Coordinates of C-alpha atoms in Angstrom, one line a residue:
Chain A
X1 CA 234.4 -120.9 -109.6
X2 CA 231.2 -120.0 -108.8
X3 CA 230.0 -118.6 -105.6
X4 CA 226.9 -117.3 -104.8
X5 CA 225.7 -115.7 -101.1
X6 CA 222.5 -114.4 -100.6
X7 CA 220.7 -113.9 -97.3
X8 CA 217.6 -113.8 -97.8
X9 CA 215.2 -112.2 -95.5
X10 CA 211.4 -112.7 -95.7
X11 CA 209.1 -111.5 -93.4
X12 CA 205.1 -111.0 -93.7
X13 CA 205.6 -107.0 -94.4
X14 CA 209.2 -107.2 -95.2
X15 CA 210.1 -109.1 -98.4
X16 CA 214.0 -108.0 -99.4
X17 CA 217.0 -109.4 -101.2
X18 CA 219.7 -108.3 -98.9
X19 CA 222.6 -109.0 -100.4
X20 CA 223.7 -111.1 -104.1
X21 CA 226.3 -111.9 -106.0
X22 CA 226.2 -113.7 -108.9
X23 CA 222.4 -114.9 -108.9
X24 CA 222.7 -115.8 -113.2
X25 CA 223.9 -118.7 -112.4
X26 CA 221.4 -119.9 -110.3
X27 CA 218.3 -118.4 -112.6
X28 CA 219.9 -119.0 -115.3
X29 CA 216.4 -120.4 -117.0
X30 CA 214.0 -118.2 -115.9
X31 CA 212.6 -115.0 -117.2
X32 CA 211.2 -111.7 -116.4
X33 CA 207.7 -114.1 -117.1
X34 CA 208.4 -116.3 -114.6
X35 CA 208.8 -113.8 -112.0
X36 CA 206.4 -110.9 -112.5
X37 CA 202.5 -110.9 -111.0
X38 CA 200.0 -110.8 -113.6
X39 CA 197.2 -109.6 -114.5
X40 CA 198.8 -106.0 -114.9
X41 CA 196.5 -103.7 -112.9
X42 CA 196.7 -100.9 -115.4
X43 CA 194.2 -97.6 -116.8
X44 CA 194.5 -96.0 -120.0
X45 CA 195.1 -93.0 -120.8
X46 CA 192.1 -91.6 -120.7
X47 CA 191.6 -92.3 -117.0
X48 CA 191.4 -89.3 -114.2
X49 CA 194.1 -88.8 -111.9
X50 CA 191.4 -89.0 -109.2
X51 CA 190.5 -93.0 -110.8
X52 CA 193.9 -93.8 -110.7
X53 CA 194.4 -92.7 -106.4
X54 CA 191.4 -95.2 -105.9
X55 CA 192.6 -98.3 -108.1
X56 CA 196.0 -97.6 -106.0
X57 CA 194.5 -97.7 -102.8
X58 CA 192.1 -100.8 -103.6
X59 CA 195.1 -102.8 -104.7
X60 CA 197.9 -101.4 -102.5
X61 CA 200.2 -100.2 -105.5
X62 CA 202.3 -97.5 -105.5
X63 CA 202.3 -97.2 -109.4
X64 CA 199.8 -98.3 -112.0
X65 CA 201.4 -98.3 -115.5
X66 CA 198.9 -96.3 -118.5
X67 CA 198.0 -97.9 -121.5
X68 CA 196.7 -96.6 -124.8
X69 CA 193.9 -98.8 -126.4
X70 CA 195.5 -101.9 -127.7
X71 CA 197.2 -102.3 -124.3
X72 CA 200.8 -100.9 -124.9
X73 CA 202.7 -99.0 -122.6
X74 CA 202.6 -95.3 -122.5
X75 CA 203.2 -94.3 -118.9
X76 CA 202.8 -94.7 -115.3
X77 CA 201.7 -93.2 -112.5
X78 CA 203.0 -93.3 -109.3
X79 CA 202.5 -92.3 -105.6
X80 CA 204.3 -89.0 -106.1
X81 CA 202.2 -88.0 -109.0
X82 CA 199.0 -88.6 -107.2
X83 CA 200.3 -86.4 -104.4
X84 CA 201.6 -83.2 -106.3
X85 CA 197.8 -83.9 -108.3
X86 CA 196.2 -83.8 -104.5
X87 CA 198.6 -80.4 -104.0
X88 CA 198.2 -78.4 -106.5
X89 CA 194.5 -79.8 -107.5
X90 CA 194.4 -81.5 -110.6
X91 CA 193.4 -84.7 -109.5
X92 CA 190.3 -84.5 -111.9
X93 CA 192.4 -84.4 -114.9
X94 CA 193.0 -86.5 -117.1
X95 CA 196.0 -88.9 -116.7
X96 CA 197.7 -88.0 -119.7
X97 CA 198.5 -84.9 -118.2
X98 CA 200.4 -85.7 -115.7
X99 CA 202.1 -89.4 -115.8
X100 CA 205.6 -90.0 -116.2
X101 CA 206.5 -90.4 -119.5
X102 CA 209.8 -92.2 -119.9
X103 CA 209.2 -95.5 -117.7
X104 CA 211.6 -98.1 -117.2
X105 CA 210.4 -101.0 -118.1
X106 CA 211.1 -104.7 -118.4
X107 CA 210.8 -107.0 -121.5
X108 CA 209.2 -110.5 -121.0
X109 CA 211.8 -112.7 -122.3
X110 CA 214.5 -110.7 -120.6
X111 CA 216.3 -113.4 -118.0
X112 CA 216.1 -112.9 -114.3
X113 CA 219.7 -111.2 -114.2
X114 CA 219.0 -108.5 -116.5
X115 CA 215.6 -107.9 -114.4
X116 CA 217.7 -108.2 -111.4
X117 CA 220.2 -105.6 -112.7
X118 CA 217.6 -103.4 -113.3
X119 CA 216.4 -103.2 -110.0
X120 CA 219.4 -102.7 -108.2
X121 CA 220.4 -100.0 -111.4
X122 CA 217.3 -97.8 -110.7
X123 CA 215.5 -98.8 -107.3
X124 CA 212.3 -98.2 -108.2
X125 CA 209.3 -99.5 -106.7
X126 CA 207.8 -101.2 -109.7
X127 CA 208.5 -102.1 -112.9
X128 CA 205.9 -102.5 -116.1
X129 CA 206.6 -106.0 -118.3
X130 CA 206.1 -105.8 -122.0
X131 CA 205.7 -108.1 -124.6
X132 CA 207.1 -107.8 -128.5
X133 CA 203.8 -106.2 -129.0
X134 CA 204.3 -103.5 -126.6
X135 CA 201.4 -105.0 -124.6
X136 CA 201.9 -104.5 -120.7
X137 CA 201.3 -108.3 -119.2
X138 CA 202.4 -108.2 -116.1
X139 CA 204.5 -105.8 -113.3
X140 CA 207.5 -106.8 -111.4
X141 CA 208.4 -106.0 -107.8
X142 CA 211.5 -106.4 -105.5
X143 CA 208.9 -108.7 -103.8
X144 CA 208.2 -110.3 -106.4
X145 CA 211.7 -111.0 -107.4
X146 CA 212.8 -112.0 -103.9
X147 CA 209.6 -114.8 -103.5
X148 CA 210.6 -115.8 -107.0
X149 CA 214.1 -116.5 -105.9
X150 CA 212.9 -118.2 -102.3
X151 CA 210.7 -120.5 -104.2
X152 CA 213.8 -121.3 -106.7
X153 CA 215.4 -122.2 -103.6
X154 CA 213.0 -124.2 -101.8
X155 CA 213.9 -121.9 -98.8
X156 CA 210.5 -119.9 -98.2
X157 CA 210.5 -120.0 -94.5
X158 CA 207.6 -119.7 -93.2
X159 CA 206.4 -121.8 -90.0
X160 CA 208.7 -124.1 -88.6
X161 CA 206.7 -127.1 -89.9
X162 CA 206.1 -125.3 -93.8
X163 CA 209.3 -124.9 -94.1
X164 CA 210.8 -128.6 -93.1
X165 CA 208.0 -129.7 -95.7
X166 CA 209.7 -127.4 -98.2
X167 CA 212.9 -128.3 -96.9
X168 CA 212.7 -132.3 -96.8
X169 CA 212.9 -133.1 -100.1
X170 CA 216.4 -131.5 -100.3
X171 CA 216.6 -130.0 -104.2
X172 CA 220.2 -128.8 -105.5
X173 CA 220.2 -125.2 -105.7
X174 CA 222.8 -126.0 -108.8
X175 CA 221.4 -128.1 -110.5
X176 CA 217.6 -129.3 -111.3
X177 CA 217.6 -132.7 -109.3
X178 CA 216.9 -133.6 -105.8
X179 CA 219.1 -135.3 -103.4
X180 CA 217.8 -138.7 -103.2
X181 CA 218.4 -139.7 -107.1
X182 CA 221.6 -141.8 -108.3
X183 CA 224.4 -142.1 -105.9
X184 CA 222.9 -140.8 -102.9
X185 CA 224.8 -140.3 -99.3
X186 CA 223.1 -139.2 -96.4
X187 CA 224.3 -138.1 -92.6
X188 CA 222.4 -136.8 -89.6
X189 CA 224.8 -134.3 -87.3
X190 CA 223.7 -134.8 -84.1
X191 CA 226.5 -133.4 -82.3
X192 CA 226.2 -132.0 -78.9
X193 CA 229.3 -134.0 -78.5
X194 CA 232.6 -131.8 -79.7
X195 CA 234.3 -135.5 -79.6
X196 CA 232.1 -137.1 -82.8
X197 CA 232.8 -133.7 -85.1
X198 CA 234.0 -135.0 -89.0
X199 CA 232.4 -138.5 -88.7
X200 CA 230.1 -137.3 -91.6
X201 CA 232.6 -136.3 -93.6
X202 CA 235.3 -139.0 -92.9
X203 CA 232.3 -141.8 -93.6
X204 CA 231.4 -139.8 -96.7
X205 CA 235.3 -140.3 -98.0
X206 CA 234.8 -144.1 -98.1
X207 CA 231.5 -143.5 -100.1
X208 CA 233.6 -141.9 -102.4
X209 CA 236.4 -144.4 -102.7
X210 CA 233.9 -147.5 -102.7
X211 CA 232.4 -145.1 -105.9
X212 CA 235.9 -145.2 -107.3
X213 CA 235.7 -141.2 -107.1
X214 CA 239.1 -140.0 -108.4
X215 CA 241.4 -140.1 -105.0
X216 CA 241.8 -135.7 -105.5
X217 CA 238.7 -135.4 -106.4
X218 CA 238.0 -137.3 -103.2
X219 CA 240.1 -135.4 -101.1
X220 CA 238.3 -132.0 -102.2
X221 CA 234.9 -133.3 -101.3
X222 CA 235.9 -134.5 -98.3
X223 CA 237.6 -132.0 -97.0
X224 CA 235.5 -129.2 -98.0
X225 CA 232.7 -131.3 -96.3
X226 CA 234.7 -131.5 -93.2
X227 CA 235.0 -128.2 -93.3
X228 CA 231.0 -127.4 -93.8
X229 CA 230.3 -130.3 -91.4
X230 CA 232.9 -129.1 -88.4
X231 CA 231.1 -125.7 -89.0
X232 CA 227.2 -127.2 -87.5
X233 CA 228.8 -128.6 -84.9
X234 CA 230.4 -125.0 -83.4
X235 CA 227.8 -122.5 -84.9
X236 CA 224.5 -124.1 -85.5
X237 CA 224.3 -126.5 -82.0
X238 CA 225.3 -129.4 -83.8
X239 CA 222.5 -130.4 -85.3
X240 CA 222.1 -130.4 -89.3
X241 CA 222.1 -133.0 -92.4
X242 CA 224.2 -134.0 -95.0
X243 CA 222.4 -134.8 -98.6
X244 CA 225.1 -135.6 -100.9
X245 CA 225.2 -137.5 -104.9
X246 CA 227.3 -138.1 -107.8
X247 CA 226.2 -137.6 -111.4
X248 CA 228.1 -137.0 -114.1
X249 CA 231.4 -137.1 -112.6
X250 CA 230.3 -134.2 -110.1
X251 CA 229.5 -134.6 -106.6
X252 CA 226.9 -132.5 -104.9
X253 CA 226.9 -131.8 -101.3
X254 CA 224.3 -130.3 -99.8
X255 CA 224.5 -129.3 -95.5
X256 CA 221.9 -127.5 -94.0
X257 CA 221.0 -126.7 -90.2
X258 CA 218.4 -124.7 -88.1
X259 CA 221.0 -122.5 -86.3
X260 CA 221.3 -118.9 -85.8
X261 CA 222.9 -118.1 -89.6
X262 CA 225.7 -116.4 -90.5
X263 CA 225.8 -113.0 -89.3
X264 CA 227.9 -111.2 -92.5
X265 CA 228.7 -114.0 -95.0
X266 CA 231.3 -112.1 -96.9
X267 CA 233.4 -111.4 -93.4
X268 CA 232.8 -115.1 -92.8
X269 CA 234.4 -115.8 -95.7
X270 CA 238.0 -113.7 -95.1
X271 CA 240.3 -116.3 -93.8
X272 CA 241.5 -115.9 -90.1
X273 CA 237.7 -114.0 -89.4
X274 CA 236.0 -115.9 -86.3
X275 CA 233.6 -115.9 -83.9
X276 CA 234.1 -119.5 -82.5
X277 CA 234.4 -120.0 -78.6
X278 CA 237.7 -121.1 -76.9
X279 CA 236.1 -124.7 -76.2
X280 CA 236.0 -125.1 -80.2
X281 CA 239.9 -123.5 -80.6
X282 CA 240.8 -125.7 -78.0
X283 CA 239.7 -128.4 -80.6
X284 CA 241.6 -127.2 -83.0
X285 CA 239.2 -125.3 -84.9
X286 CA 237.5 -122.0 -85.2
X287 CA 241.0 -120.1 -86.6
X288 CA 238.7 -118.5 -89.4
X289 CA 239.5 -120.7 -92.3
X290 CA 236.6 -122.6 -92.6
X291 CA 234.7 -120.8 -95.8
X292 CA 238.1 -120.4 -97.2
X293 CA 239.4 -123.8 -97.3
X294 CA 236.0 -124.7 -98.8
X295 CA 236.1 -122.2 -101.4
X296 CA 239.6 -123.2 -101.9
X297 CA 238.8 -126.6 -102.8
X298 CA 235.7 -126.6 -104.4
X299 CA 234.6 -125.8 -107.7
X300 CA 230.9 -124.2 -107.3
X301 CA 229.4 -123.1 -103.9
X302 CA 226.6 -121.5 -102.3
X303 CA 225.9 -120.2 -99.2
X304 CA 222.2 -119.0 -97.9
X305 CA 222.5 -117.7 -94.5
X306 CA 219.0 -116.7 -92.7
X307 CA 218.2 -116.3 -89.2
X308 CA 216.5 -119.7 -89.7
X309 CA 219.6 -121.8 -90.6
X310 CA 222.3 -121.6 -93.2
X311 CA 222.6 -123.9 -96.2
X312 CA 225.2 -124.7 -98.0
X313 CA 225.8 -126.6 -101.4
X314 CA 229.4 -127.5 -102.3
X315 CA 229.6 -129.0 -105.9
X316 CA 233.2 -130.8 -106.6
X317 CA 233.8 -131.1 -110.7
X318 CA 235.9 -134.3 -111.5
X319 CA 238.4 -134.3 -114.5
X320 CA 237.5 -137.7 -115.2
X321 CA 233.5 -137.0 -116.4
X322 CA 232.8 -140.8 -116.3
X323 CA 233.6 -141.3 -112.7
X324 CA 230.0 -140.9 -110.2
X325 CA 227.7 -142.1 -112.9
X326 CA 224.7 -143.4 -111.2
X327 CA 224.6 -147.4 -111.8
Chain B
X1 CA 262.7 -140.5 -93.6
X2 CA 261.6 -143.5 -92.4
X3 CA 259.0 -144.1 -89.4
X4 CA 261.9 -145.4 -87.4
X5 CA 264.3 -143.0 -88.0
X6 CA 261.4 -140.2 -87.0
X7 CA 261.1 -142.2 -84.2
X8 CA 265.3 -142.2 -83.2
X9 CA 264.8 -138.7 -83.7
X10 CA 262.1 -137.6 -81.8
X11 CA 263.1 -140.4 -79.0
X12 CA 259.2 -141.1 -79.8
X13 CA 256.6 -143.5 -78.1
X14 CA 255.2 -145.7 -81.2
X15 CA 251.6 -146.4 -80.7
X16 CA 250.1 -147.5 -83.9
X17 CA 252.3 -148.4 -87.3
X18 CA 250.4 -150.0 -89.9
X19 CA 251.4 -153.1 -90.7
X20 CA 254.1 -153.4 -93.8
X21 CA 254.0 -149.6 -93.2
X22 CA 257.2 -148.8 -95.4
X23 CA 257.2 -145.5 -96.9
X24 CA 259.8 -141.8 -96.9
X25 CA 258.2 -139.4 -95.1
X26 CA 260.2 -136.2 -96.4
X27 CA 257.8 -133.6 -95.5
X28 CA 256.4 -132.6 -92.4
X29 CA 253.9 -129.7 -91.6
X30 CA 253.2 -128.5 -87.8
X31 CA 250.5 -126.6 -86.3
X32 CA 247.6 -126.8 -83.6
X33 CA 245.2 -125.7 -86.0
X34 CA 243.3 -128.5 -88.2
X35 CA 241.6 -125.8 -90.4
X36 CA 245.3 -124.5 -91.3
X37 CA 246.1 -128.5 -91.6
X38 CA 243.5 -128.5 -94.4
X39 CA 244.8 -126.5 -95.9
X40 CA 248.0 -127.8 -97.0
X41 CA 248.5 -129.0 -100.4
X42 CA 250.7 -131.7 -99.8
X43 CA 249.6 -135.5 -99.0
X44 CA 251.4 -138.3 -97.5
X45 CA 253.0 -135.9 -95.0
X46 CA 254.0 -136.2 -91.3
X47 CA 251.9 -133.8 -89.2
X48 CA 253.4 -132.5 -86.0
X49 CA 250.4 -131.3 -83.7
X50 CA 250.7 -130.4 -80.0
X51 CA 246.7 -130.7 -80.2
X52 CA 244.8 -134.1 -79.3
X53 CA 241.6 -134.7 -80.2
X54 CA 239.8 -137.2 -82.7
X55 CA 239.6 -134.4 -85.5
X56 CA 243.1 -134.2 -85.5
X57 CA 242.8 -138.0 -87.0
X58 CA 239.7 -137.4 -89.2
X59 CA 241.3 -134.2 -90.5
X60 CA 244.8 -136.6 -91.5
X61 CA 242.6 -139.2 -92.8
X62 CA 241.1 -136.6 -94.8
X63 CA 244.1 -135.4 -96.3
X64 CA 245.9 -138.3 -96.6
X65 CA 248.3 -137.9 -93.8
X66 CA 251.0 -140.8 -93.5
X67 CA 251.9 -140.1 -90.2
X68 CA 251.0 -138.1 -86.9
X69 CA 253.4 -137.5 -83.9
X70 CA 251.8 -135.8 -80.7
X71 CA 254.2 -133.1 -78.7
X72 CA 254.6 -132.1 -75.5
X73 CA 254.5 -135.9 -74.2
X74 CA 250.3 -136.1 -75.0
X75 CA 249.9 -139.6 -75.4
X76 CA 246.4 -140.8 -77.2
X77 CA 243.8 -142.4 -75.9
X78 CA 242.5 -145.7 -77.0
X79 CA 239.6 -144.4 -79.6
X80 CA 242.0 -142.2 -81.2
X81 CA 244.5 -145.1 -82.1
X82 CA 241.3 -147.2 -83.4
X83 CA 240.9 -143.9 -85.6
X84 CA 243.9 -144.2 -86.7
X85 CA 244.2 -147.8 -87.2
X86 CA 240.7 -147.6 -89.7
X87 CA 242.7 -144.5 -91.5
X88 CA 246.3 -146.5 -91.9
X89 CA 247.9 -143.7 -90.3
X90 CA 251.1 -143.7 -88.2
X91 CA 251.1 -142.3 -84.5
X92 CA 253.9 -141.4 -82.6
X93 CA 254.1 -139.0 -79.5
X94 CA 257.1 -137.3 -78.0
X95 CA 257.6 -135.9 -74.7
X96 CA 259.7 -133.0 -76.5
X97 CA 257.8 -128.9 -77.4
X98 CA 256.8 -128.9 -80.9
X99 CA 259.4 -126.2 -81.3
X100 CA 262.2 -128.4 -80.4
X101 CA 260.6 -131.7 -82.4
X102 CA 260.7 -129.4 -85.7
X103 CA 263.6 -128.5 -85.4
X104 CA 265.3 -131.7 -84.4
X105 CA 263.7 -133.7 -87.4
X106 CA 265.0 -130.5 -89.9
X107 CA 268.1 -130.9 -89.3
X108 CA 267.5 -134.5 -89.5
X109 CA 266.7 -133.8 -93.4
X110 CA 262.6 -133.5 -92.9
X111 CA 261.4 -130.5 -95.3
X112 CA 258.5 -128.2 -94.6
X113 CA 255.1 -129.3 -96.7
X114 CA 256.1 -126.4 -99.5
X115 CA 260.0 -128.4 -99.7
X116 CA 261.5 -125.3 -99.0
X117 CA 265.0 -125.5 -97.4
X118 CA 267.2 -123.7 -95.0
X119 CA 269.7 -122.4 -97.4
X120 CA 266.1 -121.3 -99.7
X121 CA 264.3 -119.4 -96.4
X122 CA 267.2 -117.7 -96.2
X123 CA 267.7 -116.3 -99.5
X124 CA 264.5 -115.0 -99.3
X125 CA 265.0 -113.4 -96.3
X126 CA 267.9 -111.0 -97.7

């Protein structure tokens, strides 16, 4: 089981990774060289402390990593440096002097879950990236990292029509295709109406069994759907999409909407936790089971929760691999 | 069980039966809840609900639900029995609590969704 939650929060001055779990598996190709900002604005060595306050306020850095002559990595200076060399006046010296000497750094090749280990191990600001050579090519932020991630997810949102652009096309977060390929299923919610909650889900069922979909397998998709489907209709207004295919004996679901999110993910997933209105108990749902019952039955899920909308990708494994092959 | 004899039981109103509907029903689950519905393991189950609503016919089609009685004499509307007829599932309703329905078809020989029995609950109790 794989299960990954992130809400991801990005603002014009305010670009953070709130909260992951268990990112590898969605990165799981990319490297630190596929995340960090290049060129490297670096100085060597030789540099004055003064040269190195000025590149930092031109660029808006709060580090600049020191290089020898062939370009590998010997240091870095930071924000706190320049201001203990402002202090105690020694911002003419040379910045051999005075840069920190043991800098964490990163190692191109290294994959984006070692990178993102090391940023939540040491919570710096900024991290140098070196090649085999020792050559600094590149630096990597938290902002970096978290645009890197938004991008992987197609979920960069930005003004309400950006992001249905980026949205539209509906890409797996699991996988490398986009909804639209093979065996493809799709469903408005439109669901003001309590009454027409699960039609989605109960229609995608048949798709399954006209698909000859193992009848289990069927049943898990289904009724995790249900489950992800009943949940637009009494937290995001009832309005949302279902994108779902088959390849490869898997099914992938994909359900997104433009409601309010989901406040704490991780408390929305303890079973019996709810926030729903008596008008949706009196339905029959909202006992806090939801997430539950669709962790319970499927095999990989992910849940991104913004104040934008939350989307979520249920994939069901069959035992039988040659079942859902696209025709 | 059979639908009829769930039907002598619960002195039930038959609205829809499939037609060559012949199967034993031996396990029954009951709760108001369709989330706590879903999650059941068991299929081809009769489901005592005192709720009534069209999810409470999506959610049996969904798990495969042979049969559905409604308590506390709630007797379906017309769209729900088309549901039901599209999802070959059984309805009954009965004017009787869901309390006293449970227990009437358990000592009729209808076992919890988990098969577990009156002699087995209590052993565990002790």
């Amino acid at each position: 089981m794989v299960i990954l939650i992130a809400e991801l929060y990005v603002t014009p001055s305010k670009k953070k990774i709130l909260k992951y779990e268990h990112f590898d598996s969605l990165l799981i190709h990319d490297h630190a060289l596929d995340v960090m900002s290049t060129p490297p604005i670096t100085l060597t060595k030789e540099a004055t402390m003064r040269e190195a306050k000025a590149l930092m306020r031109d660029h808006r850095i709060s580090g600049v990593p020191i290089v020898d002559d062939k370009e590998a990595l010997v240091g870095l200076v930071t924000l706190e440096n320049i201001i203990i060399a402002l202090e105690n006046n020694f911002i003419d010296d040379p910045i051999e002097k005075h840069m920190v000497r043991d800098v964490v750094y990163l190692k191109d090749d290294m994959d984006v879950s070692t990178v993102l280990e090391y940023l939540m191990t040491y919570n710096f600001g900024r991290y140098p990236v070196i090649d085999k050579n020792n050559k600094v090519v590149g630096v990597i932020t938290y902002g970096d990292l978290a645009l890197h991630i938004l991008e992987r997810l197609g979920n960069v949102y930005l003004h309400e029509k950006k992001r249905e652009e980026i949205l539209m096309p509906g890409k797996s977060l699991l996988s490398h295709d986009s909804y639209g390929n093979g065996d493809f299923y799709s469903y408005i919610i439109d669901s003001s109406d309590l009454d027409l909650a699960g039609q989605g889900s109960t229609s995608f069922k048949k798709f399954l069994q006209e698909h000859e979909f193992p009848p289990e397998d069927t049943r898990r998709a289904s009724i995790s759907l249900y489950e992800a489907e009943v949940n637009v209709v009494l937290h995001a207004y009832g309005k949302g999409e279902i994108r779902a295919y088959l390849k490869g004996g898997q099914v992938f679901m994909l359900v997104t909407d433009n409601g309010p999110g989901i406040d704490d993910i991780e408390l929305a997933m303890q079973p019996g936790w709810t926030t729903a209105s008596d008008e949706v108990r009196e339905r029959g749902f909202g006992a806090g089971m939801g997430l539950d019952n669709i962790k319970k039955y499927s095999d990989k899920l992910i849940i991104l929760s913004s104040n934008a909308g939350v989307k979520m990708e249920i994939v069901i494994v069959s035992e039988d691999k040659n079942k859902g092959v696209p025709t | 069980m059979k639908i009829e004899e769930i039907v002598k039981t619960l002195d039930a109103k038959i609205h829809y039966i499939p037609e060559g509907y012949d199967i034993e029903i031996n396990n029954a689950g009951a709760s108001d809840l369709m989330s706590d519905v879903l999650a059941y393991v068991a299929q081809d189950i009769l489901l005592i609900t005192g709720l009534l609503s069209p999810q409470v016919i999506r959610t049996a089609d969904l798990m495969d639900i042979s049969a559905v009685v409604f308590t506390r004499g709630k007797i379906p509307p017309e769209e729900i029995i088309e549901e039901a007829k599209k999802a070959n599932i059984a309805i009954l309703s009965t004017s009787l609590k869901t309390y006293s329905a449970c227990g009437l078809l358990f000592s009729a020989g209808m076992r919890s969704i988990d098969g577990d029995t009156h002699s087995g609950t209590l052993r565990d109790a002790k």
